[in-house]
């Protein structure tokens, strides 16, 4: 295999499949044939639309033509001479783009247990970010938590907050399909317009809020139903950070604001901020899914065949309110 067909965003709102050369498989690498890929309605949408402020890290990172994607599930079809932990035929999850084949490092290719389906396994990368976010919020046993923004990442954060011991997880959103998905996972749900009064009435203020919207206007509103001494975790990475508004309640209630980002968990070793490197997060994710302690049923709402990758990206440019997970199936 010498080439792969890969999705490339040539300019804002334009994507095409290109045939590009595959590098030779190195001693510590594997060749993976894609089975499933998951689009991110946060990162991939910003990349596709080119909708970010100049001078931000988004503008430094995204230059066109741009190759998106970081969530692939596939099958190992060749291994390098020094590979010991993987074999031909293994199913793996790896951080590759939207492409038919990928050469991946052995250390960054994660074997999928037999008990975990492709469609569940493809959530591995977003799941690692969600775990990191929940840990940084430090919800204690019996604490009350809230999640604002119920796209793919927000749905995962809500589920992990419950796994971590939150007594109640309030999910704040505007779309009934997304709210229903959160309720199926045991969350209490409320619209943004009702959030302040209902959450304060029920809890007096939640201990931790996870803002997973990427909207610069949400932080100030969320602080109004966060408890005195509570924590607000910014998970959504706004492409317009200069518009981020803190609001007076953060100061008046002595609240802590914590930022988290995918880049924090990419190292192989522990750091003062990240005690769980990426592989450890992925291992836990697979364990929880295999044990049926993490329910992902219904989170994939849109499926596209390999011949309609452009349609998958167009879905990102449309109204996202009924959308959660967007899946590309490379096997058809």
mmCIF file of C-alpha atoms in Angstrom:
data_model
loop_
_atom_site.group_PDB
_atom_site.id
_atom_site.type_symbol
_atom_site.label_atom_id
_atom_site.label_comp_id
_atom_site.label_asym_id
_atom_site.label_seq_id
_atom_site.Cartn_x
_atom_site.Cartn_y
_atom_site.Cartn_z
ATOM 1 C CA UNK A 1 0.000 0.000 0.000
ATOM 2 C CA UNK A 2 1.680 3.197 -1.180
ATOM 3 C CA UNK A 3 -1.152 5.756 -1.198
ATOM 4 C CA UNK A 4 -4.182 6.715 0.862
ATOM 5 C CA UNK A 5 -7.299 8.710 0.093
ATOM 6 C CA UNK A 6 -7.420 11.557 2.618
ATOM 7 C CA UNK A 7 -9.873 14.383 3.357
ATOM 8 C CA UNK A 8 -8.291 17.810 2.908
ATOM 9 C CA UNK A 9 -9.973 21.140 3.637
ATOM 10 C CA UNK A 10 -8.708 23.183 0.706
ATOM 11 C CA UNK A 11 -10.256 26.455 1.881
ATOM 12 C CA UNK A 12 -13.045 27.396 4.299
ATOM 13 C CA UNK A 13 -16.164 25.313 3.602
ATOM 14 C CA UNK A 14 -14.485 23.252 0.874
ATOM 15 C CA UNK A 15 -13.300 19.670 1.426
ATOM 16 C CA UNK A 16 -12.094 17.076 -1.059
ATOM 17 C CA UNK A 17 -10.599 13.608 -1.003
ATOM 18 C CA UNK A 18 -7.021 13.518 -2.272
ATOM 19 C CA UNK A 19 -4.756 10.601 -3.077
ATOM 20 C CA UNK A 20 -1.538 11.159 -1.148
ATOM 21 C CA UNK A 21 1.571 8.995 -0.666
ATOM 22 C CA UNK A 22 1.829 6.863 2.451
ATOM 23 C CA UNK A 23 5.196 6.854 4.204
ATOM 24 C CA UNK A 24 6.978 3.542 4.538
ATOM 25 C CA UNK A 25 6.121 1.670 7.728
ATOM 26 C CA UNK A 26 8.961 2.239 10.183
ATOM 27 C CA UNK A 27 10.260 -0.293 12.727
ATOM 28 C CA UNK A 28 7.976 1.023 15.490
ATOM 29 C CA UNK A 29 4.950 1.729 13.292
ATOM 30 C CA UNK A 30 1.880 -0.077 11.977
ATOM 31 C CA UNK A 31 -0.203 0.268 8.829
ATOM 32 C CA UNK A 32 -3.896 0.661 9.642
ATOM 33 C CA UNK A 33 -6.855 0.212 7.295
ATOM 34 C CA UNK A 34 -9.659 2.533 8.410
ATOM 35 C CA UNK A 35 -13.021 1.192 9.554
ATOM 36 C CA UNK A 36 -14.665 4.158 11.319
ATOM 37 C CA UNK A 37 -13.892 7.842 11.929
ATOM 38 C CA UNK A 38 -15.678 10.323 14.208
ATOM 39 C CA UNK A 39 -15.981 14.004 13.361
ATOM 40 C CA UNK A 40 -15.710 16.604 16.104
ATOM 41 C CA UNK A 41 -18.482 19.186 15.993
ATOM 42 C CA UNK A 42 -16.176 21.533 17.885
ATOM 43 C CA UNK A 43 -12.675 21.355 16.425
ATOM 44 C CA UNK A 44 -13.598 20.070 12.970
ATOM 45 C CA UNK A 45 -16.366 22.634 12.588
ATOM 46 C CA UNK A 46 -14.010 25.517 13.319
ATOM 47 C CA UNK A 47 -11.440 24.065 10.913
ATOM 48 C CA UNK A 48 -14.011 23.549 8.160
ATOM 49 C CA UNK A 49 -15.637 26.954 8.467
ATOM 50 C CA UNK A 50 -12.443 28.910 9.080
ATOM 51 C CA UNK A 51 -14.382 30.846 11.677
ATOM 52 C CA UNK A 52 -11.813 32.091 14.194
ATOM 53 C CA UNK A 53 -10.252 35.368 15.232
ATOM 54 C CA UNK A 54 -6.902 36.390 13.718
ATOM 55 C CA UNK A 55 -3.924 36.199 16.042
ATOM 56 C CA UNK A 56 -5.350 33.299 18.067
ATOM 57 C CA UNK A 57 -3.835 29.833 18.399
ATOM 58 C CA UNK A 58 -6.534 28.695 15.977
ATOM 59 C CA UNK A 59 -5.138 31.043 13.326
ATOM 60 C CA UNK A 60 -1.611 29.783 13.983
ATOM 61 C CA UNK A 61 -2.646 26.131 13.719
ATOM 62 C CA UNK A 62 -5.071 26.154 10.792
ATOM 63 C CA UNK A 63 -3.568 26.988 7.422
ATOM 64 C CA UNK A 64 -5.155 25.827 4.190
ATOM 65 C CA UNK A 65 -4.954 23.289 2.704
ATOM 66 C CA UNK A 66 -5.554 21.666 6.115
ATOM 67 C CA UNK A 67 -5.772 17.980 7.066
ATOM 68 C CA UNK A 68 -8.379 17.464 9.827
ATOM 69 C CA UNK A 69 -9.180 14.545 12.090
ATOM 70 C CA UNK A 70 -7.938 12.676 15.158
ATOM 71 C CA UNK A 71 -10.363 9.794 15.794
ATOM 72 C CA UNK A 72 -9.934 6.646 13.685
ATOM 73 C CA UNK A 73 -10.690 2.990 14.346
ATOM 74 C CA UNK A 74 -9.132 0.487 11.982
ATOM 75 C CA UNK A 75 -7.420 -2.844 11.473
ATOM 76 C CA UNK A 76 -3.676 -3.437 11.525
ATOM 77 C CA UNK A 77 -2.630 -4.861 8.140
ATOM 78 C CA UNK A 78 1.164 -4.582 8.493
ATOM 79 C CA UNK A 79 3.660 -4.057 11.317
ATOM 80 C CA UNK A 80 7.180 -2.696 11.560
ATOM 81 C CA UNK A 81 10.079 -4.981 12.406
ATOM 82 C CA UNK A 82 10.287 -3.837 16.046
ATOM 83 C CA UNK A 83 6.558 -3.849 16.852
ATOM 84 C CA UNK A 84 5.786 -6.226 19.730
ATOM 85 C CA UNK A 85 2.456 -5.156 21.257
ATOM 86 C CA UNK A 86 0.325 -5.303 18.088
ATOM 87 C CA UNK A 87 -0.222 -7.871 15.341
ATOM 88 C CA UNK A 88 -1.839 -8.032 11.935
ATOM 89 C CA UNK A 89 -5.596 -8.335 12.402
ATOM 90 C CA UNK A 90 -5.756 -6.337 15.641
ATOM 91 C CA UNK A 91 -8.381 -3.611 15.810
ATOM 92 C CA UNK A 92 -6.857 -0.346 16.991
ATOM 93 C CA UNK A 93 -7.842 3.236 17.728
ATOM 94 C CA UNK A 94 -5.404 5.887 16.575
ATOM 95 C CA UNK A 95 -5.303 9.647 16.115
ATOM 96 C CA UNK A 96 -5.352 9.704 12.310
ATOM 97 C CA UNK A 97 -7.226 11.944 9.897
ATOM 98 C CA UNK A 98 -10.159 11.094 7.648
ATOM 99 C CA UNK A 99 -8.407 8.662 5.360
ATOM 100 C CA UNK A 100 -8.578 5.102 4.085
ATOM 101 C CA UNK A 101 -5.158 4.021 5.387
ATOM 102 C CA UNK A 102 -2.756 5.466 7.940
ATOM 103 C CA UNK A 103 0.747 4.752 9.195
ATOM 104 C CA UNK A 104 0.695 5.140 12.979
ATOM 105 C CA UNK A 105 3.180 4.809 15.811
ATOM 106 C CA UNK A 106 2.847 1.611 17.831
ATOM 107 C CA UNK A 107 2.878 3.656 21.042
ATOM 108 C CA UNK A 108 -0.077 5.748 19.808
ATOM 109 C CA UNK A 109 -2.175 2.862 18.505
ATOM 110 C CA UNK A 110 -4.500 1.388 21.120
ATOM 111 C CA UNK A 111 -5.733 -2.186 20.825
ATOM 112 C CA UNK A 112 -9.510 -2.406 21.130
ATOM 113 C CA UNK A 113 -10.925 -5.148 23.385
ATOM 114 C CA UNK A 114 -13.260 -7.663 21.767
ATOM 115 C CA UNK A 115 -16.099 -6.436 23.997
ATOM 116 C CA UNK A 116 -15.955 -2.916 22.508
ATOM 117 C CA UNK A 117 -17.535 -2.249 19.106
ATOM 118 C CA UNK A 118 -15.966 -0.067 16.423
ATOM 119 C CA UNK A 119 -18.762 2.467 16.848
ATOM 120 C CA UNK A 120 -18.060 2.792 20.571
ATOM 121 C CA UNK A 121 -14.271 2.649 20.260
ATOM 122 C CA UNK A 122 -14.164 5.604 17.866
ATOM 123 C CA UNK A 123 -15.070 7.892 20.788
ATOM 124 C CA UNK A 124 -11.668 7.217 22.402
ATOM 125 C CA UNK A 125 -10.051 10.595 21.667
ATOM 126 C CA UNK A 126 -12.970 12.765 22.777
ATOM 127 C CA UNK A 127 -13.342 10.484 25.782
ATOM 128 C CA UNK A 128 -9.772 11.212 26.889
ATOM 129 C CA UNK A 129 -10.464 14.956 26.728
ATOM 130 C CA UNK A 130 -13.677 14.485 28.718
ATOM 131 C CA UNK A 131 -11.865 12.506 31.412
ATOM 132 C CA UNK A 132 -9.214 15.200 31.711
ATOM 133 C CA UNK A 133 -11.898 17.874 32.039
ATOM 134 C CA UNK A 134 -13.807 16.011 34.729
ATOM 135 C CA UNK A 135 -10.666 15.359 36.768
ATOM 136 C CA UNK A 136 -9.634 19.024 36.616
ATOM 137 C CA UNK A 137 -13.045 19.964 38.001
ATOM 138 C CA UNK A 138 -12.463 17.575 40.926
ATOM 139 C CA UNK A 139 -16.081 16.638 41.618
ATOM 140 C CA UNK A 140 -16.326 15.000 45.021
ATOM 141 C CA UNK A 141 -18.530 12.095 46.010
ATOM 142 C CA UNK A 142 -22.062 13.490 46.258
ATOM 143 C CA UNK A 143 -21.255 16.853 44.670
ATOM 144 C CA UNK A 144 -23.583 18.561 42.225
ATOM 145 C CA UNK A 145 -22.271 19.231 38.718
ATOM 146 C CA UNK A 146 -23.585 20.971 35.621
ATOM 147 C CA UNK A 147 -22.620 20.562 31.978
ATOM 148 C CA UNK A 148 -23.407 23.348 29.516
ATOM 149 C CA UNK A 149 -23.307 22.298 25.873
ATOM 150 C CA UNK A 150 -24.505 18.829 24.894
ATOM 151 C CA UNK A 151 -22.625 18.016 21.728
ATOM 152 C CA UNK A 152 -20.336 14.968 21.599
ATOM 153 C CA UNK A 153 -17.861 16.221 24.203
ATOM 154 C CA UNK A 154 -20.525 17.543 26.560
ATOM 155 C CA UNK A 155 -22.371 14.218 26.495
ATOM 156 C CA UNK A 156 -19.167 12.436 27.491
ATOM 157 C CA UNK A 157 -18.358 14.939 30.236
ATOM 158 C CA UNK A 158 -21.823 14.417 31.727
ATOM 159 C CA UNK A 159 -21.347 10.664 31.788
ATOM 160 C CA UNK A 160 -17.877 10.841 33.317
ATOM 161 C CA UNK A 161 -19.017 13.303 35.989
ATOM 162 C CA UNK A 162 -21.556 10.705 37.103
ATOM 163 C CA UNK A 163 -18.923 7.949 37.040
ATOM 164 C CA UNK A 164 -16.674 10.185 39.162
ATOM 165 C CA UNK A 165 -19.302 10.381 41.903
ATOM 166 C CA UNK A 166 -21.430 13.455 41.248
ATOM 167 C CA UNK A 167 -24.807 12.976 42.923
ATOM 168 C CA UNK A 168 -26.614 15.034 40.301
ATOM 169 C CA UNK A 169 -25.452 16.112 36.865
ATOM 170 C CA UNK A 170 -27.468 18.980 35.410
ATOM 171 C CA UNK A 171 -27.249 19.199 31.620
ATOM 172 C CA UNK A 172 -28.023 22.586 30.107
ATOM 173 C CA UNK A 173 -28.952 22.868 26.443
ATOM 174 C CA UNK A 174 -31.523 24.009 23.929
ATOM 175 C CA UNK A 175 -32.159 21.006 21.694
ATOM 176 C CA UNK A 176 -34.586 18.334 22.863
ATOM 177 C CA UNK A 177 -32.754 15.477 21.116
ATOM 178 C CA UNK A 178 -29.533 16.346 22.905
ATOM 179 C CA UNK A 179 -31.333 16.813 26.220
ATOM 180 C CA UNK A 180 -33.000 13.415 25.762
ATOM 181 C CA UNK A 181 -29.609 11.774 25.164
ATOM 182 C CA UNK A 182 -28.388 13.253 28.449
ATOM 183 C CA UNK A 183 -31.493 12.068 30.293
ATOM 184 C CA UNK A 184 -30.937 8.522 29.016
ATOM 185 C CA UNK A 185 -27.603 8.643 30.830
ATOM 186 C CA UNK A 186 -29.313 9.677 34.077
ATOM 187 C CA UNK A 187 -28.785 13.440 33.959
ATOM 188 C CA UNK A 188 -31.248 16.102 35.023
ATOM 189 C CA UNK A 189 -31.875 18.453 32.117
ATOM 190 C CA UNK A 190 -32.845 22.089 31.805
ATOM 191 C CA UNK A 191 -32.929 24.731 29.091
ATOM 192 C CA UNK A 192 -30.474 27.617 29.239
ATOM 193 C CA UNK A 193 -33.299 30.072 29.948
ATOM 194 C CA UNK A 194 -34.400 28.103 33.019
ATOM 195 C CA UNK A 195 -30.971 26.981 34.218
ATOM 196 C CA UNK A 196 -30.225 29.655 36.808
ATOM 197 C CA UNK A 197 -33.534 29.469 38.671
ATOM 198 C CA UNK A 198 -33.970 25.698 38.529
ATOM 199 C CA UNK A 199 -30.392 24.794 39.429
ATOM 200 C CA UNK A 200 -30.174 27.321 42.259
ATOM 201 C CA UNK A 201 -33.574 26.202 43.537
ATOM 202 C CA UNK A 202 -32.533 22.554 43.598
ATOM 203 C CA UNK A 203 -28.925 22.841 44.777
ATOM 204 C CA UNK A 204 -28.196 26.366 45.985
ATOM 205 C CA UNK A 205 -25.393 26.345 43.424
ATOM 206 C CA UNK A 206 -23.511 23.451 41.865
ATOM 207 C CA UNK A 207 -19.996 22.590 42.970
ATOM 208 C CA UNK A 208 -18.586 22.426 39.449
ATOM 209 C CA UNK A 209 -19.751 23.598 36.023
ATOM 210 C CA UNK A 210 -18.272 22.311 32.767
ATOM 211 C CA UNK A 211 -18.632 24.811 29.923
ATOM 212 C CA UNK A 212 -18.376 22.674 26.795
ATOM 213 C CA UNK A 213 -19.942 25.158 24.385
ATOM 214 C CA UNK A 214 -16.970 26.994 22.901
ATOM 215 C CA UNK A 215 -19.139 30.109 23.179
ATOM 216 C CA UNK A 216 -17.492 33.140 24.820
ATOM 217 C CA UNK A 217 -20.778 34.238 26.413
ATOM 218 C CA UNK A 218 -21.488 31.184 28.575
ATOM 219 C CA UNK A 219 -18.918 31.584 31.369
ATOM 220 C CA UNK A 220 -20.604 34.610 32.940
ATOM 221 C CA UNK A 221 -24.047 32.985 32.838
ATOM 222 C CA UNK A 222 -22.755 29.708 34.290
ATOM 223 C CA UNK A 223 -21.112 31.512 37.204
ATOM 224 C CA UNK A 224 -24.563 32.590 38.388
ATOM 225 C CA UNK A 225 -25.533 29.028 39.310
ATOM 226 C CA UNK A 226 -22.089 27.934 40.521
ATOM 227 C CA UNK A 227 -21.711 27.735 44.302
ATOM 228 C CA UNK A 228 -19.548 29.995 46.433
ATOM 229 C CA UNK A 229 -16.057 28.542 46.134
ATOM 230 C CA UNK A 230 -17.162 26.415 43.182
ATOM 231 C CA UNK A 231 -15.243 25.652 40.010
ATOM 232 C CA UNK A 232 -15.967 26.431 36.363
ATOM 233 C CA UNK A 233 -14.059 24.306 33.851
ATOM 234 C CA UNK A 234 -13.695 25.695 30.333
ATOM 235 C CA UNK A 235 -13.662 22.677 28.026
ATOM 236 C CA UNK A 236 -14.959 24.246 24.828
ATOM 237 C CA UNK A 237 -12.126 26.116 23.110
ATOM 238 C CA UNK A 238 -13.661 29.341 21.841
ATOM 239 C CA UNK A 239 -12.229 30.618 18.547
ATOM 240 C CA UNK A 240 -12.939 34.158 19.770
ATOM 241 C CA UNK A 241 -11.178 34.305 23.161
ATOM 242 C CA UNK A 242 -11.095 38.115 23.287
ATOM 243 C CA UNK A 243 -14.886 38.025 23.601
ATOM 244 C CA UNK A 244 -14.772 35.796 26.698
ATOM 245 C CA UNK A 245 -16.645 37.515 29.521
ATOM 246 C CA UNK A 246 -15.982 36.548 33.136
ATOM 247 C CA UNK A 247 -18.803 38.382 34.882
ATOM 248 C CA UNK A 248 -19.013 39.653 38.445
ATOM 249 C CA UNK A 249 -20.121 36.438 40.147
ATOM 250 C CA UNK A 250 -16.737 34.754 39.655
ATOM 251 C CA UNK A 251 -15.201 37.395 41.905
ATOM 252 C CA UNK A 252 -18.095 37.835 44.309
ATOM 253 C CA UNK A 253 -18.435 34.105 44.918
ATOM 254 C CA UNK A 254 -14.697 33.361 44.943
ATOM 255 C CA UNK A 255 -15.013 30.867 42.113
ATOM 256 C CA UNK A 256 -12.136 29.131 40.353
ATOM 257 C CA UNK A 257 -11.910 29.034 36.559
ATOM 258 C CA UNK A 258 -9.888 26.158 35.064
ATOM 259 C CA UNK A 259 -8.971 25.690 31.415
ATOM 260 C CA UNK A 260 -8.425 22.285 29.811
ATOM 261 C CA UNK A 261 -7.243 21.358 26.330
ATOM 262 C CA UNK A 262 -6.525 18.261 24.291
ATOM 263 C CA UNK A 263 -2.838 19.209 24.092
ATOM 264 C CA UNK A 264 -2.461 18.731 27.865
ATOM 265 C CA UNK A 265 -2.884 14.958 27.660
ATOM 266 C CA UNK A 266 -0.709 14.170 24.647
ATOM 267 C CA UNK A 267 2.460 13.509 26.638
ATOM 268 C CA UNK A 268 3.357 9.969 27.597
ATOM 269 C CA UNK A 269 4.435 10.948 31.112
ATOM 270 C CA UNK A 270 2.690 12.518 34.093
ATOM 271 C CA UNK A 271 2.861 16.271 34.622
ATOM 272 C CA UNK A 272 1.758 18.513 37.518
ATOM 273 C CA UNK A 273 -1.459 19.241 35.592
ATOM 274 C CA UNK A 274 -2.024 15.843 33.984
ATOM 275 C CA UNK A 275 -1.718 12.751 36.170
ATOM 276 C CA UNK A 276 -3.349 10.565 33.516
ATOM 277 C CA UNK A 277 -1.506 10.547 30.170
ATOM 278 C CA UNK A 278 -3.421 9.700 27.001
ATOM 279 C CA UNK A 279 -2.943 5.920 27.006
ATOM 280 C CA UNK A 280 -4.175 5.613 30.571
ATOM 281 C CA UNK A 281 -7.318 7.553 29.654
ATOM 282 C CA UNK A 282 -7.935 5.305 26.652
ATOM 283 C CA UNK A 283 -7.448 2.145 28.719
ATOM 284 C CA UNK A 284 -10.006 3.353 31.265
ATOM 285 C CA UNK A 285 -12.431 4.293 28.497
ATOM 286 C CA UNK A 286 -12.259 0.804 26.992
ATOM 287 C CA UNK A 287 -12.667 -0.787 30.435
ATOM 288 C CA UNK A 288 -15.754 1.295 31.276
ATOM 289 C CA UNK A 289 -17.389 0.561 27.930
ATOM 290 C CA UNK A 290 -16.602 -3.158 28.179
ATOM 291 C CA UNK A 291 -18.054 -3.231 31.709
ATOM 292 C CA UNK A 292 -21.143 -1.308 30.508
ATOM 293 C CA UNK A 293 -20.478 1.454 32.999
ATOM 294 C CA UNK A 294 -20.237 4.020 30.194
ATOM 295 C CA UNK A 295 -23.253 3.991 27.886
ATOM 296 C CA UNK A 296 -22.718 5.511 24.438
ATOM 297 C CA UNK A 297 -25.938 4.225 22.884
ATOM 298 C CA UNK A 298 -27.625 6.772 20.658
ATOM 299 C CA UNK A 299 -24.746 9.244 20.572
ATOM 300 C CA UNK A 300 -24.052 8.652 16.873
ATOM 301 C CA UNK A 301 -26.848 10.560 15.146
ATOM 302 C CA UNK A 302 -25.506 10.811 11.584
ATOM 303 C CA UNK A 303 -23.646 8.222 9.486
ATOM 304 C CA UNK A 304 -21.903 8.772 6.163
ATOM 305 C CA UNK A 305 -20.318 6.308 3.748
ATOM 306 C CA UNK A 306 -16.732 6.656 2.561
ATOM 307 C CA UNK A 307 -17.962 8.184 -0.674
ATOM 308 C CA UNK A 308 -19.736 11.037 1.100
ATOM 309 C CA UNK A 309 -17.113 12.552 3.376
ATOM 310 C CA UNK A 310 -18.064 15.946 1.932
ATOM 311 C CA UNK A 311 -21.601 15.345 3.184
ATOM 312 C CA UNK A 312 -20.285 14.659 6.677
ATOM 313 C CA UNK A 313 -18.456 17.970 6.698
ATOM 314 C CA UNK A 314 -21.489 19.769 5.277
ATOM 315 C CA UNK A 315 -23.400 18.457 8.282
ATOM 316 C CA UNK A 316 -20.932 20.414 10.431
ATOM 317 C CA UNK A 317 -21.793 23.598 8.559
ATOM 318 C CA UNK A 318 -25.542 23.177 9.033
ATOM 319 C CA UNK A 319 -27.621 23.717 12.150
ATOM 320 C CA UNK A 320 -25.990 21.400 14.690
ATOM 321 C CA UNK A 321 -28.768 21.383 17.282
ATOM 322 C CA UNK A 322 -30.105 17.897 16.405
ATOM 323 C CA UNK A 323 -26.594 16.531 15.841
ATOM 324 C CA UNK A 324 -24.343 14.698 18.296
ATOM 325 C CA UNK A 325 -21.937 12.182 16.757
ATOM 326 C CA UNK A 326 -21.077 12.233 13.032
ATOM 327 C CA UNK A 327 -19.559 8.958 11.845
ATOM 328 C CA UNK A 328 -17.770 8.066 8.609
ATOM 329 C CA UNK A 329 -17.904 4.350 7.753
ATOM 330 C CA UNK A 330 -14.943 3.397 5.565
ATOM 331 C CA UNK A 331 -16.004 -0.231 5.161
ATOM 332 C CA UNK A 332 -18.921 0.334 2.764
#
